[in-house]
Short mmCIF file of C-alpha atoms in Angstrom, two decimals:
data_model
loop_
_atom_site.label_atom_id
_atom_site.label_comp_id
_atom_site.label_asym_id
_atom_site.label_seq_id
_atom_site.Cartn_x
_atom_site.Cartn_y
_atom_site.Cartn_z
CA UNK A 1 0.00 0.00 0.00
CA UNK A 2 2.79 2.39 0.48
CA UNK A 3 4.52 1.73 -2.33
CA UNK A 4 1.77 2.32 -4.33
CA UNK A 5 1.05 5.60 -2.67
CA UNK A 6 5.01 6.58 -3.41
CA UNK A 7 4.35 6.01 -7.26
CA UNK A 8 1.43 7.94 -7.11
CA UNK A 9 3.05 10.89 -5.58
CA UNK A 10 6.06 10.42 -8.24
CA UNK A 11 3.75 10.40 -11.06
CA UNK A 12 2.34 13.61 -9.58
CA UNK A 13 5.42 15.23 -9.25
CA UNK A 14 6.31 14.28 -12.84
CA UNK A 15 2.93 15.81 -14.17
CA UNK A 16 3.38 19.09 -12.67
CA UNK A 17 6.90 19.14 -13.64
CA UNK A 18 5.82 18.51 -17.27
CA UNK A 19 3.52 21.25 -17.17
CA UNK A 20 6.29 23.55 -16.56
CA UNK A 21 8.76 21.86 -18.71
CA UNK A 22 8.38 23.02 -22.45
CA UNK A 23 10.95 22.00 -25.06
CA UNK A 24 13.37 20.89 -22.71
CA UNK A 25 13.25 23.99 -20.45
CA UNK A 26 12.13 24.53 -17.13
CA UNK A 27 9.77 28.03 -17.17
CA UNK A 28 9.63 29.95 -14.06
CA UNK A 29 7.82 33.02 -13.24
CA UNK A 30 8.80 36.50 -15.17
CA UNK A 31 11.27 38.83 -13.78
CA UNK A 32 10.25 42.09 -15.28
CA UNK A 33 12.43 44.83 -15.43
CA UNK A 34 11.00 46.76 -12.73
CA UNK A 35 10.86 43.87 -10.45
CA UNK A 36 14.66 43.13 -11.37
CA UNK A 37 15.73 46.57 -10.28
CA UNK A 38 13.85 46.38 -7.10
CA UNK A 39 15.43 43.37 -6.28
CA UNK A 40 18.98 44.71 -7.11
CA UNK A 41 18.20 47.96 -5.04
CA UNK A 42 16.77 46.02 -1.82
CA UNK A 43 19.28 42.84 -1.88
CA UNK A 44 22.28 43.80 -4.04
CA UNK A 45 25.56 43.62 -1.83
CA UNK A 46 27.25 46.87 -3.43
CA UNK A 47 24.45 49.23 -3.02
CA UNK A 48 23.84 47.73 0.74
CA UNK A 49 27.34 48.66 1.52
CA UNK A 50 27.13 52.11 -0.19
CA UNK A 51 24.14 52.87 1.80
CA UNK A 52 25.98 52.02 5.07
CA UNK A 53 28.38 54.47 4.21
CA UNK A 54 25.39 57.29 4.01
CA UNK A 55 23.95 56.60 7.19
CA UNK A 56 27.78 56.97 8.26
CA UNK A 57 28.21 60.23 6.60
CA UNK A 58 24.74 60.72 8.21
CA UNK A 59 25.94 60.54 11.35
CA UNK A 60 28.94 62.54 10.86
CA UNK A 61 27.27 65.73 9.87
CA UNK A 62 24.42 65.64 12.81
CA UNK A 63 24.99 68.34 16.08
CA UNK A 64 26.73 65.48 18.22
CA UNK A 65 29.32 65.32 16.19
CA UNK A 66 29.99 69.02 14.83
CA UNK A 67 31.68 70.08 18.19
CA UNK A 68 29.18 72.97 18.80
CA UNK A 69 27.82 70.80 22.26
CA UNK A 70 29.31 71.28 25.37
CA UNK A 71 31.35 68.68 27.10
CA UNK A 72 30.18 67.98 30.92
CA UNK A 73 32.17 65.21 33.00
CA UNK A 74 31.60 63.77 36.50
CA UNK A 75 33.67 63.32 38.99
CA UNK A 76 33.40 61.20 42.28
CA UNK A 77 36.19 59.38 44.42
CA UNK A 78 35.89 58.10 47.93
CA UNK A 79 39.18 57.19 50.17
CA UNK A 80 39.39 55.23 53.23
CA UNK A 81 42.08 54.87 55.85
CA UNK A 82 42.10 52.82 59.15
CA UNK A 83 45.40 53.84 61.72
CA UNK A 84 46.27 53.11 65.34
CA UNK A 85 48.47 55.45 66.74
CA UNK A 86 50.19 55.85 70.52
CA UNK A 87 51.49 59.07 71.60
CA UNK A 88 53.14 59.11 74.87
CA UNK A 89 54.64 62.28 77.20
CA UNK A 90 58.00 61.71 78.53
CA UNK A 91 58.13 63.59 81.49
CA UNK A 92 55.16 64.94 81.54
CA UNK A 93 53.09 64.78 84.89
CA UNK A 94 49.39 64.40 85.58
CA UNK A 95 48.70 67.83 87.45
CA UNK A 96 45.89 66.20 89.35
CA UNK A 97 47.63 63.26 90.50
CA UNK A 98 51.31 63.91 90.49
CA UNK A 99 51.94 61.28 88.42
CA UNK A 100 53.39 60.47 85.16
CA UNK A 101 51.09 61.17 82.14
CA UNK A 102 50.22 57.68 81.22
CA UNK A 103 50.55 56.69 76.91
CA UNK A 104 47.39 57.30 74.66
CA UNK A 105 46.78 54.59 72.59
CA UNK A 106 44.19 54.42 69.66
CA UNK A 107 42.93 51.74 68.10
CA UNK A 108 41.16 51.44 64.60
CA UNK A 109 41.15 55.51 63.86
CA UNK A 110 39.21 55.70 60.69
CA UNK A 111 39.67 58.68 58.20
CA UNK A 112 36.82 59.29 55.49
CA UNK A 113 36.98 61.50 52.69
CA UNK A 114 34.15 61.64 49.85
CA UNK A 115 33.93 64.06 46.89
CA UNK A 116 31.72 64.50 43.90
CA UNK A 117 31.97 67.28 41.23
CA UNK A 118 30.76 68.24 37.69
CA UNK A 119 32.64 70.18 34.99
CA UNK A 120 31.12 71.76 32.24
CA UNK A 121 33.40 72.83 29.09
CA UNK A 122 32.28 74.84 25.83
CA UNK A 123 33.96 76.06 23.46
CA UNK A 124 32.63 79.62 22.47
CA UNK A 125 34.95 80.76 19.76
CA UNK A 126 37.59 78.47 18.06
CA UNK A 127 38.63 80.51 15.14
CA UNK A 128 35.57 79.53 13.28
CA UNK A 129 37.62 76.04 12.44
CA UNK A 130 34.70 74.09 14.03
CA UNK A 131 32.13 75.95 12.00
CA UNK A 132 33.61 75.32 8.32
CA UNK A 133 34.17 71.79 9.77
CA UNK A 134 30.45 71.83 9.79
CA UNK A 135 30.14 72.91 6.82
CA UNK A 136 32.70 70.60 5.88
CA UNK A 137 30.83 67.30 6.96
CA UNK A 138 27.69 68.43 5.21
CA UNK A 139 30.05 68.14 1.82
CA UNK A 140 31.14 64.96 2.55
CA UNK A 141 27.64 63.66 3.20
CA UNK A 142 26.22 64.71 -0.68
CA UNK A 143 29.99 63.21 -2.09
CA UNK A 144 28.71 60.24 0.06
CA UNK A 145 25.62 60.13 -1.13
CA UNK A 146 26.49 60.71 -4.89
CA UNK A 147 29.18 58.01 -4.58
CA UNK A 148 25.83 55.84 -3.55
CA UNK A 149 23.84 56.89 -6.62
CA UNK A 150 27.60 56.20 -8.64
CA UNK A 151 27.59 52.92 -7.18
CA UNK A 152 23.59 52.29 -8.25
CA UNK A 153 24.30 53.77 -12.20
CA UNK A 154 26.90 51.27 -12.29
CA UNK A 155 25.15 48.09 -10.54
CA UNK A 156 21.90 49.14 -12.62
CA UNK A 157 23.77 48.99 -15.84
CA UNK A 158 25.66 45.97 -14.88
CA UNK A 159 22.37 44.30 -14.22
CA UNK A 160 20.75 45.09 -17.18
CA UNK A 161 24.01 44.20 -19.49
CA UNK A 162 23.04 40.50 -18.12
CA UNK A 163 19.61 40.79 -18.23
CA UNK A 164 19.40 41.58 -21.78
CA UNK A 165 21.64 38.98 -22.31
CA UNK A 166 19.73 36.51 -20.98
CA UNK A 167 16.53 38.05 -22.92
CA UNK A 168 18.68 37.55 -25.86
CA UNK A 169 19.89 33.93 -25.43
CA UNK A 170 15.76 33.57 -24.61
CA UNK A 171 15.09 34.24 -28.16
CA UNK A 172 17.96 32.85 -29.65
CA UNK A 173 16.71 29.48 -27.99
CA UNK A 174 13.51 29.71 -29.44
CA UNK A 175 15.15 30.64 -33.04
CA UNK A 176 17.12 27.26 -32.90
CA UNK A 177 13.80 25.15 -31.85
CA UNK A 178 12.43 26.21 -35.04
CA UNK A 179 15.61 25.96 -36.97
CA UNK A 180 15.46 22.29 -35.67
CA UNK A 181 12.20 21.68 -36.00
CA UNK A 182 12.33 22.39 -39.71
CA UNK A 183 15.41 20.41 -39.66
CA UNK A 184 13.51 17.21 -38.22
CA UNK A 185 10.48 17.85 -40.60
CA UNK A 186 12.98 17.68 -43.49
CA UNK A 187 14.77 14.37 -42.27
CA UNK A 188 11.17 12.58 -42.31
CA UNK A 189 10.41 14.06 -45.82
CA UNK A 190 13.89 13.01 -46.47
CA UNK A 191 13.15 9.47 -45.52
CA UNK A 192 9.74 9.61 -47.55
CA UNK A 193 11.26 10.48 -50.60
CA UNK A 194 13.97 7.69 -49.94
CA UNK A 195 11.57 5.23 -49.58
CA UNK A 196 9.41 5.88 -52.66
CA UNK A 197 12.55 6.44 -54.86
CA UNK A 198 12.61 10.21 -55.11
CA UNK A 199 16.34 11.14 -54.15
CA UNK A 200 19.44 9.34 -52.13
CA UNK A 201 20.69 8.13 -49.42
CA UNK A 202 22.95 11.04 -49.49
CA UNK A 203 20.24 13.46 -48.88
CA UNK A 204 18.78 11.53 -45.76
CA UNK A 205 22.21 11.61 -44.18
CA UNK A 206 22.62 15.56 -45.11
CA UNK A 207 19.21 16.41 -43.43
CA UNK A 208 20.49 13.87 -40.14
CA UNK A 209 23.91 16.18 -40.07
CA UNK A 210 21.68 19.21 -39.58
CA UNK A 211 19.43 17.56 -37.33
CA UNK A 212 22.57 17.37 -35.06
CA UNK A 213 23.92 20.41 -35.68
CA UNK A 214 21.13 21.94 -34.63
CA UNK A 215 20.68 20.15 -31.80
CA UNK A 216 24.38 21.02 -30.76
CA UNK A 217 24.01 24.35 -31.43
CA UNK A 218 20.61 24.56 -29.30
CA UNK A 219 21.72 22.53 -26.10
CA UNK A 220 24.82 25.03 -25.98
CA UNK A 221 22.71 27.85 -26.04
CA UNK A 222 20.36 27.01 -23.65
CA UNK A 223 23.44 26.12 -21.00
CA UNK A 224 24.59 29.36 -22.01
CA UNK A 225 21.44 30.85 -20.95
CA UNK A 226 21.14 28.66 -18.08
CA UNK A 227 24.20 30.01 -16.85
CA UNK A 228 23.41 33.57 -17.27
CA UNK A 229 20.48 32.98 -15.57
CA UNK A 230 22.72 32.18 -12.39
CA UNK A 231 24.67 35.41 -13.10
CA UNK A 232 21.25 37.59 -13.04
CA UNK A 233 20.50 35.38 -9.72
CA UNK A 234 23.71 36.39 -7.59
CA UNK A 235 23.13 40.58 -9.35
CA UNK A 236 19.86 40.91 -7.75
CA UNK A 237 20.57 37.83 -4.49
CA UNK A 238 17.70 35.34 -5.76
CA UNK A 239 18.32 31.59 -4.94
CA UNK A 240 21.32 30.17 -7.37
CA UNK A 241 18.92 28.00 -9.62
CA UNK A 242 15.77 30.00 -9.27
CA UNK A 243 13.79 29.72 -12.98
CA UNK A 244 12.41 32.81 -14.32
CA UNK A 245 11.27 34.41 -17.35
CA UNK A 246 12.88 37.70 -18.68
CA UNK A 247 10.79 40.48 -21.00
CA UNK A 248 12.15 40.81 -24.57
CA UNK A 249 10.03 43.48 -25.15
CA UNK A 250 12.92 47.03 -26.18
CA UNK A 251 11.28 50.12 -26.09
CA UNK A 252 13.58 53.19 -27.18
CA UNK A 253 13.77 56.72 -25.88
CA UNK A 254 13.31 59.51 -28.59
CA UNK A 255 15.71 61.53 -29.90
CA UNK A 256 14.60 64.98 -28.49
CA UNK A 257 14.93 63.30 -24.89
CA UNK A 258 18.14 62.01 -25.82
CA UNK A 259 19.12 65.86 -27.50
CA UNK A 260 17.77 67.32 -24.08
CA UNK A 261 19.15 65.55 -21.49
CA UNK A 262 22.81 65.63 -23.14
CA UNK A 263 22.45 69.26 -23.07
CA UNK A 264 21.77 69.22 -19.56
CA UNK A 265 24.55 66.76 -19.05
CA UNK A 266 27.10 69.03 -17.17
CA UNK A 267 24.49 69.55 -14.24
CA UNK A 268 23.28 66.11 -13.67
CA UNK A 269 26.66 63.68 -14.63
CA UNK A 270 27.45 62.11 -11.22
CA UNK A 271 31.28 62.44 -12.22
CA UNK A 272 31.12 65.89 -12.30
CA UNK A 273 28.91 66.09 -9.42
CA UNK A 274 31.81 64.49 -7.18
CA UNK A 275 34.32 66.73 -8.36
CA UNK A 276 32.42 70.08 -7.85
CA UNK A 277 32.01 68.40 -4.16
CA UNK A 278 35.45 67.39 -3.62
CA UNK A 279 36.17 71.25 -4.55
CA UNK A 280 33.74 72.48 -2.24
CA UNK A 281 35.57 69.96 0.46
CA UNK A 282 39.13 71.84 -0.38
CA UNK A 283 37.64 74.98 0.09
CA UNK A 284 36.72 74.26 3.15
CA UNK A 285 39.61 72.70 4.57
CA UNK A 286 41.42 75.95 3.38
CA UNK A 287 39.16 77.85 5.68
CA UNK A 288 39.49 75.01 9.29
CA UNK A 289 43.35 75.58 8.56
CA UNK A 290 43.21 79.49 8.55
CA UNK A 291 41.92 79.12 12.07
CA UNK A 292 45.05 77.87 13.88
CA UNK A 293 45.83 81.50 13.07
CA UNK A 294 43.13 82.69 15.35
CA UNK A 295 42.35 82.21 19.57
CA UNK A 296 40.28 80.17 21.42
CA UNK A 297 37.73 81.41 23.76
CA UNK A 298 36.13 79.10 26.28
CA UNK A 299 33.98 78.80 29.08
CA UNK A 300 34.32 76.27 32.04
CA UNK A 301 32.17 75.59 35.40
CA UNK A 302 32.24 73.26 37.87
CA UNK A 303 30.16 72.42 41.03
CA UNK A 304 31.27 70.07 43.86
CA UNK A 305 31.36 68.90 46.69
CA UNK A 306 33.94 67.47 49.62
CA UNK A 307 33.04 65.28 52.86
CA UNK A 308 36.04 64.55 55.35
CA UNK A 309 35.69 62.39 59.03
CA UNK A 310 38.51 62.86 60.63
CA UNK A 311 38.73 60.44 63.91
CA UNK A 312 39.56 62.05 67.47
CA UNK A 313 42.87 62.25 67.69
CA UNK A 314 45.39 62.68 71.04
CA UNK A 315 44.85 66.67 70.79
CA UNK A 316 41.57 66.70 68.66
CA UNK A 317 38.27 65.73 68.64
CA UNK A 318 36.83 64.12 65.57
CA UNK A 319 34.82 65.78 62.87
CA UNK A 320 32.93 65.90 60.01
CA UNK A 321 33.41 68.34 57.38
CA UNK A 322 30.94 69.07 54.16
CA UNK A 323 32.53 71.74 51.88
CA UNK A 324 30.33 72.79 48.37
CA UNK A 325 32.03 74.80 45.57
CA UNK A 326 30.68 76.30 42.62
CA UNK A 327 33.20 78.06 40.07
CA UNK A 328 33.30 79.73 36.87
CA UNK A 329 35.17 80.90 34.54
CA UNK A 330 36.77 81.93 30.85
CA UNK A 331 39.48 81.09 28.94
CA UNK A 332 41.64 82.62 26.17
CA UNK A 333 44.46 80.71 24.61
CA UNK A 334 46.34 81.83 21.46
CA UNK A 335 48.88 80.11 19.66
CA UNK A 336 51.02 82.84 18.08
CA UNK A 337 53.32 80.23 16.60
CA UNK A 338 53.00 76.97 16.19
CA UNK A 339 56.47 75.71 14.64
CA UNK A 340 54.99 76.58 11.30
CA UNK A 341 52.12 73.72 11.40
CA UNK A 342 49.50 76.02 10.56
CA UNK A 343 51.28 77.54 7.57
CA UNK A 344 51.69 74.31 6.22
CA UNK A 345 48.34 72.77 6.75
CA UNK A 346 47.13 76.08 4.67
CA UNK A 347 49.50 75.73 1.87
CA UNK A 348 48.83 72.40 1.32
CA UNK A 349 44.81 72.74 2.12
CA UNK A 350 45.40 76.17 -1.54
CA UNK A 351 47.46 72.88 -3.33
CA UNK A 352 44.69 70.47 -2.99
CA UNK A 353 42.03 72.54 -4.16
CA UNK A 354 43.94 73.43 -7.15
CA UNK A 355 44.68 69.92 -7.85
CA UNK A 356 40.48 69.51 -7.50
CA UNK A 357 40.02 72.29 -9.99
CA UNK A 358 42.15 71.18 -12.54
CA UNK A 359 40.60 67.65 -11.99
CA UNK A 360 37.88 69.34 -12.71
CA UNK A 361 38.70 70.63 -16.50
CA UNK A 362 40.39 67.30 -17.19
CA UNK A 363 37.14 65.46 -15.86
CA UNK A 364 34.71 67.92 -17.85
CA UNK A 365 36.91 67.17 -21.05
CA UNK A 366 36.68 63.22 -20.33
CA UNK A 367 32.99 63.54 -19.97
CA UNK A 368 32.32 65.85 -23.24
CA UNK A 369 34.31 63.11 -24.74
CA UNK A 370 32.37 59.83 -23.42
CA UNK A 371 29.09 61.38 -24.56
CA UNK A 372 30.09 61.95 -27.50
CA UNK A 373 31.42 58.51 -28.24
CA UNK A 374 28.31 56.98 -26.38
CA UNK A 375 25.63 58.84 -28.68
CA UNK A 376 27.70 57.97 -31.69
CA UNK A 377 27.73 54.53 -30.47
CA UNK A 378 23.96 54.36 -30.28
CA UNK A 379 23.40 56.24 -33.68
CA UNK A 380 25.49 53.21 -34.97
CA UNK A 381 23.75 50.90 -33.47
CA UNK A 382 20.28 51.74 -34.11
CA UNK A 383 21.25 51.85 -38.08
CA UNK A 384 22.59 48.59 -37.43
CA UNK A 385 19.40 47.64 -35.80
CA UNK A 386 17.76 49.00 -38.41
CA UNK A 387 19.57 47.15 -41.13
CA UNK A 388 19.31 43.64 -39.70
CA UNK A 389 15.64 44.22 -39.33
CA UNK A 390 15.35 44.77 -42.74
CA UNK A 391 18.03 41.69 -43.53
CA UNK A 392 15.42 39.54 -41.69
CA UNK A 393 12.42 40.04 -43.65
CA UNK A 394 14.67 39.40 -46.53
CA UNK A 395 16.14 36.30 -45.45
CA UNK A 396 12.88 35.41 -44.29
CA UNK A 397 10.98 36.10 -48.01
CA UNK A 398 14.18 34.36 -49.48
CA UNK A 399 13.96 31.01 -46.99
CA UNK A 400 10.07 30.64 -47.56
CA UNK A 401 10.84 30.34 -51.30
CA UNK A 402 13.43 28.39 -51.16
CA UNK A 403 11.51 25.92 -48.57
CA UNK A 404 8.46 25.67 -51.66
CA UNK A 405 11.14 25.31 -53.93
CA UNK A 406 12.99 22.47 -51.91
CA UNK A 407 9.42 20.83 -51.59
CA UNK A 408 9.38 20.89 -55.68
CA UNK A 409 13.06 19.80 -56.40
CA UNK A 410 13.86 22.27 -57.83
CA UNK A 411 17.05 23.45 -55.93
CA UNK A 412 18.95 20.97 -54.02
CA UNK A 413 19.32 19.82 -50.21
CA UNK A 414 22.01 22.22 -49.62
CA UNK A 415 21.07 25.06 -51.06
CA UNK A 416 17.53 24.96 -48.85
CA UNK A 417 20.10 24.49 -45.78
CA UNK A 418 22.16 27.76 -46.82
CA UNK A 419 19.25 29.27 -46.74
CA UNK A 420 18.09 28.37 -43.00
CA UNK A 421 21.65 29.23 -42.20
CA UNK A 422 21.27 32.72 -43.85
CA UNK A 423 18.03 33.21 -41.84
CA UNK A 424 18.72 31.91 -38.47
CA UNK A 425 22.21 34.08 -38.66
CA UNK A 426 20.01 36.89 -39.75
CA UNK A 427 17.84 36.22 -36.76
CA UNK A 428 20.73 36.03 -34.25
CA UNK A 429 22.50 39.17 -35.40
CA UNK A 430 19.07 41.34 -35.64
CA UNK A 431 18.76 40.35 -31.46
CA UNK A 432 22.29 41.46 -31.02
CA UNK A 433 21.93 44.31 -32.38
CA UNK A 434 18.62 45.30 -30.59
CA UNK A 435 20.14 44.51 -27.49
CA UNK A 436 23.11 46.08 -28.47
CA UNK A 437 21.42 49.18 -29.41
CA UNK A 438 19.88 49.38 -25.98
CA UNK A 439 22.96 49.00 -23.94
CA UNK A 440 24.34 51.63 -25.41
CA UNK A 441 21.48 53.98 -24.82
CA UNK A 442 21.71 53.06 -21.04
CA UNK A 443 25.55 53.98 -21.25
CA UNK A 444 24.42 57.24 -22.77
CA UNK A 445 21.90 58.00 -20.24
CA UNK A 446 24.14 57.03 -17.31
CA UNK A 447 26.84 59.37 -18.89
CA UNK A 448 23.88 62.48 -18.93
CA UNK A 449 22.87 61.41 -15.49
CA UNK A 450 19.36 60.40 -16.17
CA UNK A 451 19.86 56.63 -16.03
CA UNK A 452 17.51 56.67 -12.46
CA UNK A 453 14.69 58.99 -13.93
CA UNK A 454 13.54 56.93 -16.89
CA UNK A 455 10.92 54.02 -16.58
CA UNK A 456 12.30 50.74 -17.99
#
């Protein structure tokens, strides 16, 4: 009975897999493009890591850490002491008695002191240092934050680079089912013609060479594609062999978008973004240097308190003594001359930031270039695009008569396959070169820094 039960839950589990299998692959459910960038932005290690480093920067620019709080400490300490002392009084006489003055002798004399104090510490004027340090840290948090969105162009483009890849090895495995199931079809007409006399053994064998040539050429690309599949996986952190579905579906962006945002490239490219940051950074370290040439001003409090027992002693009583202070005051301190620190932290502070502007030009001149070579790039492409469009209806008109002419005779076995070999190559290089095409419209739009404002 319970082997019968474990075939029929076998047989189940090889019915639903068969539903899901088609042609020898295993479909999962689609990973559109939206739903492949949210995954990417929500699980993908780089951008995780560059958002750590905002909330860092975050944290660096906020009031606790811009020195403008003042600093209060507590104090407290506590000391014991336990002595035993004799004091004697050599010839000394009692006046009473007449007698020697006898020895006095304690035991166990126990000394207490307690204290507790707070100390308050601000700074009120510090050359202005800790105010352009301020200023400073709020830089550093938009070159953090643009780094980020740097670090998101880049992981966005590398994502789609293998998502359109795997789109494209998607339709090239459907191109080479057809391609071999025309190629089977022809092996059993092949066979047919055999047996009623109509051509040769020769042409049987042909159409079995293609058969398997096609096959070859289809189980390679679908491991390709099975592989790339994996790569998309560990891009946007799915499970290693998760099945999916990708959309094939290219839409392009018009050309006055593409005009427009290249002439508003120099305010939105993230590279130039950086570098106008890392100038305002300079500037400002410029301006903390320049105040080791100016004093410090600084007000400091404290309040505390002081308990002492003293034990009775030979000459003493004991006591207890509670003493409360509460001071104030102000500080100036001015370094006239440092050794010459300050003059060098300045010098090299006016160095730095020219080094940042003339990054700058060289960066602005890199960038002009890029775009330039990235729209030409896609210009190129879409004529290519264009073209092999074109070359596929051709090939396509061209294999469909030369398939009715195969079926008549009237042109040979290999001739029909040079055909099919025109067309699926037509096929193939028509996806590469809408893919192609699209890529380098992404590059484009990640070069004019619009490559997170359009919808995919």
């Amino acid at each position: 009975m319970k082997s019968n039960m474990n075939y029929k839950h076998r047989s189940l589990i090889t019915f639903i897999l068969l539903l899901f299998i088609v042609n020898g692959t295993v479909v999962g459910q689609k990973l559109t493009k939206q739903e492949a960038i949210r995954l990417t932005l929500e699980n993908n290690y780089g951008i995780l890591i560059a958002t750590n480093n905002i909330e860092t920067a975050k944290n660096n620019k906020g009031i606790l850490n811009s020195g403008y709080l003042p600093s209060l400490t507590g104090n407290t300490g506590a000391t014991y002491q336990e002595a035993s002392s004799n004091t004697s009084f050599q010839g000394a006489v009692d006046p009473n008695t007449g007698l020697p003055r006898p020895d006095i002798e304690i035991e166990g004399a126990e000394t207490q002191r307690y204290n507790a104090s707070l100390n308050l510490n601000y700074t009120l004027f510090d050359g202005l240092g800790r105010y352009y340090n301020y200023k400073r840290l709020k830089e550093q948090y938009n070159l953090t934050e643009l780094q980020a969105r740097e670090t998101i162009e880049n992981t966005l483009l590398q994502l789609f680079t293998v998502y359109y890849e795997v789109a494209r090895l998607t339709e090239n495995t459907q191109i080479l089912e057809e391609t071999l199931r025309i190629s089977k079809e022809r092996v059993t007409r092949s066979n047919y013609q055999f047996e009623y006399g109509q051509n040769t053994k020769l042409n049987v064998l042909n159409a079995e060479v293609d058969v398997a040539n096609d096959s070859i050429n289809l189980i390679n690309t679908r491991q390709q594609l099975i592989n790339t599949k994996r790569d998309l996986n560990v891009i946007v952190d799915n499970e290693l062999e998760k099945q999916f579905t990708v959309d094939t579906i290219i839409n392009f962006i018009s050309r006055l978008e593409i005009d427009s945002y290249i002439e508003k490239s120099s305010d939105n490219n993230v590279t130039l973004l950086q570098n106008e940051s890392n100038i305002r950074i300079s500037d400002y370290d410029i301006k903390v240097s320049k105040s080791g040439y100016l004093p410090t001003v600084g007000l400091n409090g404290s309040y505390g308190w002081n308990e002492n027992r003293n034990p009775p002693s030979a000459f003493f009583p004991g006591n207890v003594a509670d003493t409360y202070t509460l001071s104030g005051g102000v500080t100036l301190s001015w370094n006239l001359f440092d050794g010459g620190g300050t003059i060098t932290r300045v010098k090299n502070a006016k160095i730095a930031l020219d080094n940042q502007e003339l990054a700058k030009l060289q960066v602005e001149q890199q960038v002009k270039r890029d775009i330039a070579n990235a729209l030409g790039n896609y210009e190129n492409r879409l004529k290519v695009y264009e073209i092999q469009q074109q070359n596929v209806v051709t090939n396509q008109n061209n294999f469909e008569r030369s398939k009715e002419r195969f079926k008549l005779g009237q042109i040979t076995s290999i001739e029909f396959r040079q055909a099919q070999i025109n067309l699926i190559q037509a096929q193939t290089n028509k996806t590469l070169a809408k893919y192609d095409a699209k890529l380098a419209e992404l590059q484009l739009l990640q070069l004019t820094g619009q490559l997170l404002n359009i919808e995919f």
